[in-house]
Amino acid sequence: MARIICICNQKGGVGKSATAINLASYLAAMSRSVLLIDTDPQANATSGMGIKAKREAENLYHTLLGQICIDNIIRKTKIFGCDIIPSCPDLAGTTVELIEADQREFRLKKSLESIKSQYDYILIDCPPSLDLLTINGLVAAKEVLIPVQCEYYALEGLSQLLNTIDLVKENLQENLEILGIVLTMFDRRNRLSHQVAKEVRRHFPGKVFEAVIPRSVSLAEAPSFGQSILQYAPESKGAKAYRLLAKEIIELEEKRKVNFSI
Ligand code: ATP
Ligand code: MG
């Protein structure tokens, strides 16, 4: 069964989509089969993977509305082992359209039932809000990965996110857990970056990944070429950081297996 990881932070521009794209790519490069789901109508993860988000006849919107089976909307990416469910402009209407629908928070979870055995990892890139699309992502997932930008307001909004995660656990998905926090856009020449990183580690001991994603020109440029950092600049510091993150996430899985079998 796939490990389903929701990449979530309602704060905008913290590196959710960059993390989704690059983590998906490195997990695939490490021989894992990966499905990346872009639930953000902005479609940054979709375009960053080199896929055009167009208003197709069959898309995630129709699947969430129960009109089309999820198998029909999975597409291949240029990265071997990594598939994608692209975003589409229609998704912007989903929150409103589902407002009175039955089981509206469980739509994505239900859709994934039939395909989750086909993948090792399913990564969900969320929009920058705590709306119904994000809630669908959290309910469908088992784990939440929270990118936190090494900037002054980094911790602002994090308590609201943690409250939402608690509410989802209490009411909708009791098995949801926080996989960890990944520090993004770290600038080692900037004292503030170091302070924020320290502060986040102090607040969340044991929950912050060793891999710290640097602020890097290559990471900023790659999406405009529709490429992950693995394709665009595999020797860059940003590439190394995302590779390390993928490795840490895989290792956590291995550790759990060991604990389970003891
Ligand atoms: P949104 O909330 O709008 O969905 P997001 O949290 O998904 O944003 P990204 O789109 O990944 O954030 O990143 C925001 C911007 O910063 C993008 O232009 C992206 O290319 C750039 N970026 C992401 N990570 C880095 C990085 N480590 N170094 C430099 N630029 C980055
Ligand atoms: Mg995004």
Short mmCIF file of N, CA and C and ligand atoms in Angstrom, two decimals, residues 13 15-18 38 40 42-45 125-128, ligand 2:
data_model
loop_
_atom_site.label_atom_id
_atom_site.label_comp_id
_atom_site.label_asym_id
_atom_site.label_seq_id
_atom_site.Cartn_x
_atom_site.Cartn_y
_atom_site.Cartn_z
N GLY A 13 3.60 30.35 -0.72
CA GLY A 13 4.98 30.52 -1.17
C GLY A 13 6.06 29.98 -0.25
N GLY A 15 7.19 26.83 -0.36
CA GLY A 15 7.93 25.73 -1.00
C GLY A 15 7.18 24.41 -1.01
N LYS A 16 5.85 24.46 -0.89
CA LYS A 16 5.06 23.21 -0.95
C LYS A 16 5.23 22.54 -2.31
N SER A 17 4.98 23.31 -3.37
CA SER A 17 5.01 22.71 -4.71
C SER A 17 6.43 22.28 -5.08
N ALA A 18 7.41 23.11 -4.73
CA ALA A 18 8.81 22.73 -5.01
C ALA A 18 9.14 21.42 -4.29
N ASP A 38 -1.78 17.01 -7.81
CA ASP A 38 -1.80 18.47 -7.66
C ASP A 38 -3.23 18.91 -7.38
N ASP A 40 -3.97 21.91 -6.18
CA ASP A 40 -4.00 23.38 -6.15
C ASP A 40 -4.41 23.93 -7.52
N GLN A 42 -3.87 26.61 -8.76
CA GLN A 42 -2.76 27.36 -9.36
C GLN A 42 -1.90 26.48 -10.27
N ALA A 43 -1.94 25.17 -10.03
CA ALA A 43 -1.27 24.18 -10.89
C ALA A 43 0.25 24.32 -10.97
N ASN A 44 0.87 24.78 -9.90
CA ASN A 44 2.33 24.95 -9.94
C ASN A 44 3.09 23.62 -9.99
N ALA A 45 2.60 22.62 -9.29
CA ALA A 45 3.28 21.32 -9.33
C ALA A 45 3.12 20.69 -10.71
N ASP A 125 0.03 17.69 -3.28
CA ASP A 125 0.41 19.11 -3.14
C ASP A 125 -0.87 19.92 -2.90
N CYS A 126 -0.91 20.63 -1.78
CA CYS A 126 -2.12 21.37 -1.39
C CYS A 126 -2.05 22.85 -1.76
N PRO A 127 -3.22 23.47 -1.91
CA PRO A 127 -3.24 24.92 -2.12
C PRO A 127 -2.90 25.67 -0.82
N PRO A 128 -2.57 26.96 -0.92
CA PRO A 128 -2.24 27.71 0.30
C PRO A 128 -3.50 28.16 1.05
MG MG B 2 2.11 25.54 -4.42
#
